[in-house]
Short mmCIF file of C-alpha atoms and ligand atoms in Angstrom, two decimals:
data_model
loop_
_atom_site.label_atom_id
_atom_site.label_comp_id
_atom_site.label_asym_id
_atom_site.label_seq_id
_atom_site.Cartn_x
_atom_site.Cartn_y
_atom_site.Cartn_z
CA MET G 1 107.72 77.64 28.92
CA ASP G 2 109.06 74.10 27.83
CA PRO G 3 112.49 73.89 26.61
CA ILE G 4 112.60 74.18 22.87
CA PRO G 5 112.95 70.31 21.67
CA ASP G 6 115.30 69.67 18.85
CA GLY G 7 113.05 70.12 15.97
CA PRO G 8 113.71 69.98 12.15
CA LEU G 9 116.38 72.48 11.04
CA TYR G 10 114.92 74.94 8.71
CA ASP G 11 117.12 74.55 5.35
CA GLY G 12 114.69 74.47 2.62
CA PRO G 13 113.32 77.31 0.70
CA LEU G 14 112.39 80.26 2.83
CA LEU G 15 109.22 79.55 4.51
CA ASP G 16 107.71 78.16 1.18
CA GLY G 17 104.10 78.94 1.02
CA LEU G 18 104.21 81.75 3.34
CA ARG G 19 101.41 84.14 2.00
CA LEU G 20 100.79 87.73 3.16
CA ASP G 21 97.14 88.85 3.05
CA GLY G 22 97.75 92.26 1.54
CA THR G 23 95.82 93.98 4.41
CA GLY G 24 97.39 96.89 6.53
CA PRO G 25 100.90 97.20 7.43
CA LEU G 26 103.48 94.71 6.10
CA HIS G 27 104.96 93.76 9.58
CA ALA G 28 101.31 93.21 10.64
CA GLN G 29 100.68 91.01 7.55
CA LEU G 30 103.89 89.06 8.06
CA LEU G 31 103.10 88.44 11.76
CA ARG G 32 99.70 86.96 10.79
CA ALA G 33 100.99 84.69 8.18
CA LEU G 34 103.67 83.32 10.48
CA ARG G 35 101.25 83.14 13.40
CA ALA G 36 98.78 81.33 11.36
CA ASP G 37 101.51 78.79 10.11
CA ILE G 38 102.56 78.21 13.63
CA LEU G 39 99.09 77.56 14.88
CA GLN G 40 98.17 75.45 11.96
CA GLY G 41 101.11 73.26 12.39
CA ARG G 42 102.73 74.00 9.23
CA LEU G 43 105.81 75.29 11.19
CA PRO G 44 105.71 72.65 14.12
CA PRO G 45 107.41 73.29 17.49
CA GLY G 46 111.32 73.41 17.19
CA SER G 47 111.36 74.49 13.69
CA ARG G 48 114.07 77.03 13.05
CA LEU G 49 112.88 80.27 11.44
CA PRO G 50 114.91 81.86 8.75
CA PRO G 51 117.35 84.56 9.84
CA THR G 52 115.56 87.89 9.46
CA ARG G 53 117.95 89.20 6.79
CA ALA G 54 117.58 86.16 4.45
CA LEU G 55 113.74 86.48 4.91
CA ALA G 56 113.57 90.05 4.33
CA VAL G 57 115.51 89.49 0.97
CA GLU G 58 113.35 86.63 0.06
CA LEU G 59 109.84 88.42 0.49
CA GLY G 60 111.33 91.91 -0.67
CA LEU G 61 110.67 93.57 2.77
CA SER G 62 112.90 95.75 4.77
CA ARG G 63 114.65 93.85 7.61
CA ASN G 64 113.03 96.12 10.15
CA THR G 65 109.93 94.77 9.01
CA VAL G 66 110.79 91.23 9.61
CA LEU G 67 112.40 92.25 12.96
CA GLY G 68 109.20 93.78 14.02
CA ALA G 69 107.21 90.64 13.12
CA TYR G 70 109.64 88.32 15.13
CA ASP G 71 109.74 90.67 18.09
CA GLN G 72 105.93 90.44 18.43
CA LEU G 73 105.76 86.77 17.76
CA ARG G 74 108.56 86.34 20.64
CA ALA G 75 106.50 88.67 22.94
CA GLU G 76 103.30 86.46 22.37
CA GLY G 77 105.23 83.40 23.05
CA PHE G 78 105.12 81.65 19.68
CA ILE G 79 108.94 81.71 18.97
CA GLU G 80 112.13 81.76 21.12
CA ALA G 81 115.43 83.08 20.41
CA ARG G 82 118.71 81.30 21.25
CA VAL G 83 122.03 82.90 21.08
CA GLY G 84 123.78 81.33 18.14
CA SER G 85 121.01 79.54 16.55
CA GLY G 86 118.39 82.13 15.68
CA SER G 87 114.70 81.97 16.39
CA ARG G 88 112.68 78.74 16.69
CA VAL G 89 109.09 77.84 17.14
CA ALA G 90 108.17 77.49 20.79
CA GLN G 91 106.39 74.70 22.16
CA VAL G 92 103.00 76.32 22.11
CA PRO G 93 100.15 74.39 23.68
CA HIS G 94 97.74 75.40 20.83
CA ALA G 95 100.11 74.55 17.97
CA ALA G 96 98.12 71.71 16.35
CA PRO G 97 97.37 70.71 12.81
CA ALA G 98 94.44 72.62 11.44
CA ARG G 99 91.22 70.46 11.64
CA PRO G 100 88.15 71.54 9.92
CA GLN G 101 85.79 73.12 12.35
CA PRO G 102 82.23 72.23 12.21
CA ALA G 103 79.79 75.16 11.86
CA PRO G 104 78.73 76.25 15.05
CA ALA G 105 74.90 75.29 15.62
CA ARG G 106 72.85 78.28 16.21
CA VAL G 107 71.46 78.14 19.91
CA ALA G 108 67.50 78.28 20.31
CA ALA G 109 66.55 81.94 20.69
CA GLN G 110 67.08 82.93 24.30
CA THR G 111 64.44 85.63 24.74
CA ALA G 112 61.03 86.93 23.22
CA TYR G 113 62.84 89.52 21.65
CA ALA G 114 65.58 87.18 19.90
CA ARG G 115 62.53 85.06 18.80
CA ARG G 116 60.74 88.05 17.49
CA ALA G 117 63.87 89.44 15.66
CA ARG G 118 64.39 85.94 14.06
CA GLU G 119 61.01 85.62 13.01
CA ARG G 120 60.87 89.28 11.40
CA LEU G 121 64.24 89.67 10.09
CA ASP G 122 65.78 87.96 7.02
CA LEU G 123 69.38 88.68 8.12
CA PRO G 124 71.01 87.92 4.62
CA GLY G 125 68.48 90.41 3.20
CA ILE G 126 69.59 93.27 5.43
CA PRO G 127 70.01 95.89 4.48
CA GLY G 128 68.61 95.63 0.98
CA ARG G 129 68.42 93.20 -1.98
CA ASP G 130 71.73 93.32 -3.55
CA VAL G 131 71.79 92.55 -7.24
CA PRO G 132 75.44 91.14 -7.65
CA GLY G 133 77.29 92.41 -10.50
CA ALA G 134 74.73 94.98 -11.52
CA ARG G 135 75.81 97.49 -14.12
CA TRP G 136 72.98 99.72 -13.19
CA ALA G 137 71.28 99.28 -9.76
CA PHE G 138 68.20 101.48 -9.22
CA GLN G 139 68.68 100.90 -5.56
CA TYR G 140 66.97 103.04 -2.89
CA GLY G 141 69.20 104.27 -0.08
CA VAL G 142 72.37 104.47 -2.01
CA PRO G 143 73.66 107.91 -1.33
CA PHE G 144 74.47 110.61 -3.90
CA ALA G 145 78.24 110.26 -4.45
CA ASN G 146 80.18 113.70 -4.43
CA PRO G 147 83.80 114.20 -4.60
CA ALA G 148 83.63 117.63 -3.44
CA LEU G 149 81.71 116.58 -0.28
CA THR G 150 84.40 113.65 0.31
CA THR G 151 87.03 116.42 0.45
CA ALA G 152 85.24 118.89 2.65
CA TRP G 153 84.19 116.19 4.96
CA ALA G 154 87.67 114.74 5.37
CA GLN G 155 88.99 118.28 6.30
CA ALA G 156 86.22 118.58 8.75
CA LEU G 157 86.71 115.35 10.26
CA SER G 158 90.64 115.62 10.50
CA ARG G 159 90.14 119.22 12.20
CA ALA G 160 87.63 117.57 14.59
CA ALA G 161 89.88 114.73 15.30
CA ARG G 162 92.50 117.21 16.59
CA TYR G 163 90.46 119.66 18.70
CA THR G 164 87.59 117.30 20.22
CA ARG G 165 88.01 116.46 23.75
CA PRO G 166 88.55 112.94 24.05
CA HIS G 167 86.31 112.43 27.01
CA TYR G 168 82.90 110.68 26.87
CA PRO G 169 80.58 113.17 25.15
CA SER G 170 77.19 114.06 26.57
CA ALA G 171 74.72 111.53 25.70
CA HIS G 172 72.33 114.57 24.84
CA GLY G 173 74.62 115.41 21.89
CA LEU G 174 77.32 117.89 21.59
CA PRO G 175 76.01 121.29 22.33
CA ALA G 176 77.45 122.86 19.23
CA LEU G 177 75.71 120.46 17.07
CA ARG G 178 72.43 120.72 18.73
CA GLU G 179 72.61 124.43 18.19
CA ALA G 180 73.58 124.17 14.71
CA ILE G 181 70.61 121.77 14.23
CA CYS G 182 68.25 124.17 15.71
CA ASP G 183 69.45 127.05 13.47
CA TYR G 184 69.26 124.62 10.41
CA LEU G 185 65.61 123.60 11.31
CA PHE G 186 64.44 127.03 11.91
CA ARG G 187 65.61 128.39 8.51
CA ARG G 188 64.84 125.19 6.38
CA ARG G 189 61.97 123.43 7.99
CA GLY G 190 60.11 126.29 10.15
CA VAL G 191 60.71 124.25 13.29
CA HIS G 192 61.39 126.38 16.39
CA ALA G 193 63.42 124.25 18.81
CA ALA G 194 65.65 124.78 21.71
CA PRO G 195 69.08 122.97 21.83
CA GLU G 196 67.88 121.28 25.09
CA ASP G 197 64.94 119.79 22.91
CA VAL G 198 67.38 118.07 20.43
CA LEU G 199 68.76 114.67 20.90
CA VAL G 200 71.47 113.48 18.60
CA VAL G 201 71.06 109.61 17.65
CA ALA G 202 72.44 107.23 15.55
CA GLY G 203 69.86 107.90 12.67
CA THR G 204 66.24 107.32 12.40
CA GLN G 205 66.59 103.67 13.36
CA GLN G 206 68.02 104.51 16.72
CA ALA G 207 65.26 107.30 17.12
CA LEU G 208 62.65 104.66 16.50
CA ALA G 209 64.15 102.16 18.88
CA LEU G 210 64.38 104.67 21.65
CA THR G 211 60.86 105.65 20.93
CA ALA G 212 59.60 102.29 21.21
CA ARG G 213 61.56 101.69 24.35
CA VAL G 214 60.13 104.88 26.04
CA LEU G 215 56.62 105.06 24.89
CA LEU G 216 55.41 101.40 24.21
CA GLU G 217 55.03 98.43 26.41
CA PRO G 218 55.10 95.17 24.25
CA GLY G 219 51.60 94.75 23.14
CA ASP G 220 50.80 98.44 22.74
CA GLU G 221 49.34 99.53 19.49
CA ALA G 222 51.49 101.71 16.82
CA ALA G 223 49.88 102.87 13.71
CA ILE G 224 52.15 102.83 10.53
CA GLU G 225 51.31 104.01 6.98
CA GLU G 226 50.47 101.55 4.66
CA PRO G 227 52.85 101.36 2.61
CA HIS G 228 55.74 102.26 5.02
CA TYR G 229 59.34 102.37 5.43
CA ASN G 230 60.07 98.68 6.24
CA ALA G 231 62.70 99.20 8.84
CA ILE G 232 60.16 100.91 11.05
CA ARG G 233 57.91 98.21 10.73
CA SER G 234 60.81 95.71 11.79
CA VAL G 235 61.90 97.75 14.77
CA LEU G 236 58.23 98.17 16.07
CA GLN G 237 57.43 94.32 15.50
CA VAL G 238 60.65 93.12 17.33
CA HIS G 239 59.88 95.63 20.24
CA GLY G 240 56.50 93.63 20.58
CA ALA G 241 54.23 96.48 19.23
CA ARG G 242 51.06 95.75 17.56
CA LEU G 243 50.81 97.22 14.34
CA ARG G 244 47.91 99.08 12.86
CA PRO G 245 48.53 99.82 9.19
CA VAL G 246 46.64 103.04 8.12
CA GLN G 247 46.19 103.53 4.31
CA VAL G 248 47.68 106.49 2.47
CA ASP G 249 46.21 108.29 -0.67
CA ALA G 250 47.47 111.26 -2.46
CA ASP G 251 47.05 113.47 0.57
CA GLY G 252 49.00 111.31 2.82
CA LEU G 253 47.76 109.26 5.87
CA ARG G 254 43.96 108.60 6.00
CA CYS G 255 43.34 110.22 9.44
CA ASP G 256 39.90 109.41 9.09
CA ARG G 257 41.01 105.63 9.33
CA LEU G 258 42.57 106.05 12.59
CA PRO G 259 40.30 104.35 15.37
CA ALA G 260 37.79 106.47 17.28
CA SER G 261 38.20 104.22 20.38
CA ARG G 262 41.42 102.42 21.65
CA PRO G 263 43.75 104.72 19.82
CA PRO G 264 47.21 103.64 19.16
CA ARG G 265 49.82 105.04 21.31
CA LEU G 266 52.05 105.97 18.61
CA VAL G 267 51.31 106.98 14.97
CA CYS G 268 54.41 106.90 12.56
CA VAL G 269 54.22 109.09 9.50
CA THR G 270 56.33 110.67 6.80
CA PRO G 271 54.26 113.83 5.98
CA SER G 272 56.74 115.78 3.88
CA HIS G 273 57.15 113.07 1.45
CA GLN G 274 55.17 109.83 2.11
CA PHE G 275 57.53 106.66 1.94
CA PRO G 276 57.48 105.20 -0.56
CA THR G 277 54.50 106.89 -2.47
CA GLY G 278 55.80 110.27 -2.53
CA ALA G 279 52.56 112.06 -1.38
CA VAL G 280 52.78 115.33 0.71
CA MET G 281 50.40 115.22 3.56
CA SER G 282 47.72 117.95 3.08
CA PRO G 283 47.53 120.81 5.37
CA SER G 284 43.99 119.72 6.63
CA ARG G 285 45.27 116.20 7.14
CA ARG G 286 48.19 117.56 9.26
CA LEU G 287 45.78 119.38 11.30
CA ALA G 288 43.41 116.33 11.78
CA LEU G 289 46.22 114.26 12.81
CA LEU G 290 47.60 116.81 15.33
CA ASP G 291 43.97 117.11 16.58
CA TYR G 292 43.39 113.24 16.96
CA ALA G 293 46.86 113.09 18.74
CA GLN G 294 45.95 115.68 21.19
CA ARG G 295 42.44 114.18 22.00
CA HIS G 296 43.49 110.69 22.44
CA GLY G 297 46.87 111.03 23.90
CA SER G 298 48.83 109.50 21.07
CA TRP G 299 52.32 110.46 20.13
CA ILE G 300 53.25 111.22 16.62
CA PHE G 301 56.76 110.17 15.16
CA GLU G 302 57.50 112.58 12.35
CA ASP G 303 59.97 111.00 10.11
CA ASP G 304 61.42 113.83 7.93
CA TYR G 305 63.96 111.69 6.05
CA ASP G 306 64.59 113.75 2.95
CA GLY G 307 62.92 117.04 3.46
CA GLU G 308 66.24 118.53 2.19
CA PHE G 309 65.56 117.68 -1.49
CA ARG G 310 62.59 119.09 -3.05
CA TYR G 311 61.80 120.01 -6.74
CA GLY G 312 58.75 121.97 -6.87
CA GLY G 313 56.18 123.87 -4.63
CA ARG G 314 56.88 125.26 -1.45
CA PRO G 315 57.64 122.92 1.39
CA LEU G 316 54.73 122.59 3.89
CA ALA G 317 55.75 123.27 7.72
CA ALA G 318 56.59 120.20 9.55
CA LEU G 319 54.11 118.80 11.93
CA ARG G 320 56.36 119.68 14.60
CA ALA G 321 56.04 123.39 13.70
CA LEU G 322 52.17 123.37 14.01
CA ASP G 323 52.27 121.10 17.13
CA GLY G 324 50.91 123.18 20.11
CA ALA G 325 50.20 120.50 22.23
CA GLY G 326 53.64 118.77 22.57
CA ARG G 327 52.67 115.53 20.77
CA VAL G 328 55.08 115.32 18.05
CA ILE G 329 58.54 113.69 17.93
CA TYR G 330 60.34 115.16 15.15
CA VAL G 331 63.12 113.01 13.39
CA GLY G 332 65.78 114.11 10.87
CA THR G 333 68.64 112.12 9.58
CA PHE G 334 71.96 112.90 7.73
CA SER G 335 71.72 109.70 5.97
CA LYS G 336 69.99 111.25 2.79
CA ALA G 337 71.87 114.72 3.09
CA LEU G 338 75.25 113.45 3.76
CA TYR G 339 75.93 109.62 3.88
CA PRO G 340 73.99 106.59 5.70
CA ALA G 341 77.61 105.38 6.78
CA LEU G 342 77.71 108.48 9.30
CA ARG G 343 74.66 107.02 11.37
CA LEU G 344 73.77 110.42 12.65
CA GLY G 345 70.37 111.83 13.12
CA TYR G 346 68.53 114.02 15.48
CA MET G 347 65.23 114.08 17.38
CA VAL G 348 63.29 117.15 18.50
CA LEU G 349 61.47 116.14 21.61
CA PRO G 350 58.32 117.38 23.37
CA PRO G 351 60.03 118.89 26.57
CA GLY G 352 57.97 116.44 28.71
CA LEU G 353 59.58 113.46 27.07
CA ARG G 354 63.27 114.85 27.00
CA ASP G 355 64.73 113.38 30.02
CA ASP G 356 63.32 109.90 29.61
CA PHE G 357 64.82 109.92 25.90
CA VAL G 358 68.25 111.32 27.11
CA ALA G 359 68.26 108.62 29.67
CA ALA G 360 67.23 105.77 27.11
CA LYS G 361 70.30 107.12 24.94
CA TRP G 362 72.88 107.02 27.76
CA LEU G 363 71.66 103.37 28.60
CA GLU G 364 71.89 102.58 24.99
CA ASP G 365 75.48 103.80 23.95
CA PHE G 366 76.51 106.91 26.21
CA GLY G 367 76.19 109.23 23.26
CA SER G 368 76.85 109.32 19.64
CA PRO G 369 80.56 109.49 18.47
CA ALA G 370 81.92 113.06 19.42
CA ILE G 371 84.34 113.56 16.81
CA GLU G 372 81.80 113.14 13.97
CA GLN G 373 79.55 115.39 15.83
CA ALA G 374 82.01 118.03 16.25
CA ALA G 375 82.81 117.72 12.39
CA LEU G 376 79.21 118.09 11.51
CA ALA G 377 78.61 121.14 13.70
CA ALA G 378 81.54 122.89 12.24
CA PHE G 379 80.36 121.81 8.79
CA ILE G 380 76.91 123.01 9.23
CA GLY G 381 78.24 126.13 10.86
CA ASP G 382 80.57 127.30 8.25
CA GLY G 383 78.02 126.80 5.49
CA GLY G 384 79.70 123.65 3.94
CA PHE G 385 76.49 121.59 4.49
CA GLU G 386 74.03 123.95 2.90
CA ARG G 387 76.47 124.20 -0.12
CA HIS G 388 76.62 120.74 -0.45
CA LEU G 389 72.71 120.58 -0.23
CA ARG G 390 72.47 123.08 -3.06
CA ARG G 391 74.88 120.95 -5.21
CA ALA G 392 73.32 117.87 -4.53
CA ALA G 393 69.89 119.05 -5.08
CA ARG G 394 70.88 120.32 -8.63
CA ALA G 395 72.42 117.16 -9.49
CA LEU G 396 69.60 115.13 -8.04
CA ARG G 397 67.14 117.28 -9.92
CA GLU G 398 68.71 116.33 -13.24
CA ARG G 399 69.08 112.69 -12.31
CA ARG G 400 65.20 112.65 -11.36
CA GLN G 401 64.36 114.43 -14.68
CA ALA G 402 66.48 111.98 -16.77
CA LEU G 403 64.56 109.04 -14.85
CA ILE G 404 60.97 110.38 -15.47
CA ASP G 405 61.77 111.25 -19.14
CA GLY G 406 63.36 107.85 -19.83
CA LEU G 407 60.47 105.94 -18.09
CA ARG G 408 57.93 108.15 -20.09
CA ALA G 409 59.80 107.26 -23.38
CA CYS G 410 60.46 103.50 -22.57
CA GLY G 411 56.94 102.93 -20.93
CA ARG G 412 55.03 103.66 -24.03
CA GLY G 413 51.85 103.80 -21.75
CA ARG G 414 52.94 100.72 -19.67
CA LEU G 415 54.02 102.54 -16.91
CA GLU G 416 52.44 104.67 -14.29
CA LEU G 417 54.62 107.13 -12.20
CA ALA G 418 53.55 107.96 -8.86
CA ASP G 419 53.50 111.84 -8.25
CA SER G 420 56.52 112.90 -6.27
CA ASN G 421 58.26 116.19 -5.92
CA ALA G 422 61.18 115.36 -3.51
CA GLY G 423 63.77 112.90 -2.32
CA MET G 424 65.74 110.28 -4.17
CA HIS G 425 63.30 107.68 -5.40
CA LEU G 426 60.27 107.20 -7.56
CA THR G 427 57.61 104.52 -7.14
CA VAL G 428 56.76 103.00 -10.63
CA TRP G 429 53.46 100.93 -11.50
CA LEU G 430 53.24 98.46 -14.53
CA ARG G 431 49.97 99.26 -15.76
CA GLY G 432 47.47 96.13 -15.55
CA ARG G 433 50.25 93.68 -14.28
CA GLY G 434 49.92 91.66 -11.23
CA ARG G 435 52.94 91.04 -8.68
CA ALA G 436 53.97 87.95 -10.39
CA ASP G 437 54.70 90.05 -13.67
CA GLY G 438 56.87 92.38 -11.68
CA GLU G 439 58.96 89.58 -10.30
CA ARG G 440 59.37 88.36 -13.77
CA LEU G 441 60.31 91.65 -15.00
CA ILE G 442 62.96 91.91 -12.03
CA ALA G 443 64.23 88.61 -12.95
CA LEU G 444 64.71 89.57 -16.64
CA ALA G 445 66.43 92.63 -15.64
CA ARG G 446 68.97 90.84 -13.21
CA ALA G 447 69.93 88.58 -15.91
CA ARG G 448 70.89 91.68 -18.19
CA GLY G 449 72.93 93.32 -15.21
CA LEU G 450 70.16 95.75 -14.26
CA GLY G 451 69.19 96.12 -10.46
CA LEU G 452 65.33 96.54 -10.16
CA TYR G 453 63.51 96.48 -6.73
CA PRO G 454 59.96 95.35 -5.87
CA ILE G 455 57.82 97.72 -3.98
CA ALA G 456 55.92 94.82 -2.10
CA PRO G 457 58.39 94.70 0.98
CA TYR G 458 56.98 98.07 1.94
CA TYR G 459 53.59 96.87 2.43
CA LEU G 460 52.16 94.65 5.53
CA ALA G 461 49.68 93.44 2.80
CA PRO G 462 50.93 94.19 -0.67
CA PRO G 463 48.39 94.85 -3.59
CA ASP G 464 48.44 92.25 -6.46
CA ARG G 465 50.15 95.07 -8.68
CA ALA G 466 53.66 95.11 -10.34
CA GLY G 467 55.31 98.01 -8.40
CA LEU G 468 58.82 99.05 -8.46
CA LEU G 469 60.86 101.52 -5.99
CA MET G 470 63.47 103.08 -8.03
CA GLY G 471 66.24 104.83 -6.35
CA TYR G 472 68.29 107.33 -8.52
CA ALA G 473 70.76 109.21 -6.35
CA GLY G 474 73.58 106.84 -6.80
CA LEU G 475 73.45 106.80 -10.81
CA SER G 476 74.71 109.53 -13.00
CA VAL G 477 72.43 110.81 -15.83
CA GLY G 478 74.45 108.79 -18.29
CA GLN G 479 73.92 105.71 -16.29
CA ILE G 480 70.39 106.28 -15.68
CA ARG G 481 69.84 106.59 -19.45
CA ALA G 482 71.87 103.45 -20.17
CA GLY G 483 69.94 101.43 -17.43
CA LEU G 484 66.70 102.69 -18.91
CA ALA G 485 67.62 101.59 -22.35
CA CYS G 486 68.01 98.08 -20.69
CA PHE G 487 64.73 98.44 -18.84
CA ALA G 488 62.73 99.04 -22.19
CA ASP G 489 64.39 95.90 -23.48
CA CYS G 490 63.18 93.95 -20.31
CA LEU G 491 59.52 95.52 -20.81
CA ASP G 492 59.37 94.37 -24.40
CA ALA G 493 60.75 90.81 -23.46
CA LEU G 494 58.14 90.75 -20.66
CA ASP G 495 55.37 91.64 -23.42
CA ALA G 496 56.77 89.07 -25.65
CA ALA G 497 56.86 86.30 -22.96
CA PRO G 498 53.89 83.77 -23.42
C1 LIG Y 1 61.51 106.56 5.40
C2 LIG Y 1 62.89 106.61 5.77
N1 LIG Y 1 63.17 107.13 6.98
C3 LIG Y 1 64.35 107.14 7.33
C4 LIG Y 1 65.53 106.70 6.74
C5 LIG Y 1 66.99 106.71 7.28
O1 LIG Y 1 67.21 105.76 8.30
P1 LIG Y 1 68.51 106.11 9.01
O2 LIG Y 1 68.57 107.43 9.57
O3 LIG Y 1 68.27 105.21 9.98
O4 LIG Y 1 69.64 106.09 8.19
C6 LIG Y 1 65.24 106.09 5.41
C7 LIG Y 1 66.14 105.62 4.68
O5 LIG Y 1 66.20 104.76 3.75
C8 LIG Y 1 63.76 106.06 5.01
O6 LIG Y 1 63.50 105.60 3.85
#
């Protein structure tokens, strides 16, 4: 290190302009602020830093906090201490006045995958269209917030953090969680699965990415519902699959529209609650789809994303429960029942595919986080999860009813509600209006602080109808009513527009 040059002595106000960013521990804030001042030339080499005691008094910090920051700066080589003359800024090679950096130019896409991802994904739009400053946002995918769940989950997590082995977890998933999932699926979804058939994954999204990797060569065909969950479409497209959209009606996927020759290798469906229309796949369609898959050697990706919440009728058995031929990959997620932030879900795999999927998961990330898995296993095992589901289902039922009643009242015949008995969203159509009118309504709502979201992104070829996807899990009954009062004004304003 160069000797410290004789620089200006520090004798002005104590580091005028030093600004702490308010994030994290105080010594770290001070360290960041001083380091930035040195790097950006506001404290040039040779400058004397104020004595720790004086700076502590000036900033209202403890002296230990300042000492800690100085020690760290010294260890990093930014300052040097001299007996009798305190600390000075060292001759740091990169200490130069700040110059605005040009924004880095994006390089050309380096692979076919990156090219497809750029074409398909509108990154600023991920994960959904935000309506900044919305007072009421009927946004799909916002979880049901429950303080009791937060408390219970925090306890489960902290216990798991204390007792979980800190080694790499099994790529397959923690045995305790796989067992808890099997038990839950048997009781709630009629699915018989052995723990070795279950693979713990980072949500439906990873389940589909692994499925594409294990089952589809680029160029292979995958059938998806039309309309469908747009993230499924993106994963398949970016993987390089060719998509075959297949219409849905009130009984779910139109299996008769699946091709008789050149069958797709994969068929992705949401039979318990078609996304986004809400249709439940009828028993005869279920059998027809299973028969098709068996005859043609297709695989079925059964996305059972919100099967936990249903408000009427008996749930039909999952496709997986009827699958005698081992063609169904059943996928569940904790994004709806708990939080999307958890990024935990599971696959129930046909035995013949198990090893390929576990290998793909290992290659991807070595396995899902063990502490969260252990916490979840305990939470399911001690009944906390199902207690939460019962509570959430009661609250969601009330919210859904408030939304339906409110839409009927404010629609005055102008709206059509898709029949749906489950989940956390409703599909709503504006009678006799085209997509442009739907966009106009959304803009009117946005200007009034109301978040409304179009249905069109969930189609490969959207119909020229004004449709909305209305999520209600994140709004209280009071907020839903207030939001719908605003919605009624927007409908009136749309009617009044020339
Ligand atoms: C149809 C469908 N499947 C799955 C999911 C959940 O995905 P993940 O488990 O990756 O959070 C959603 C969430 O919005 C969904 O709408």
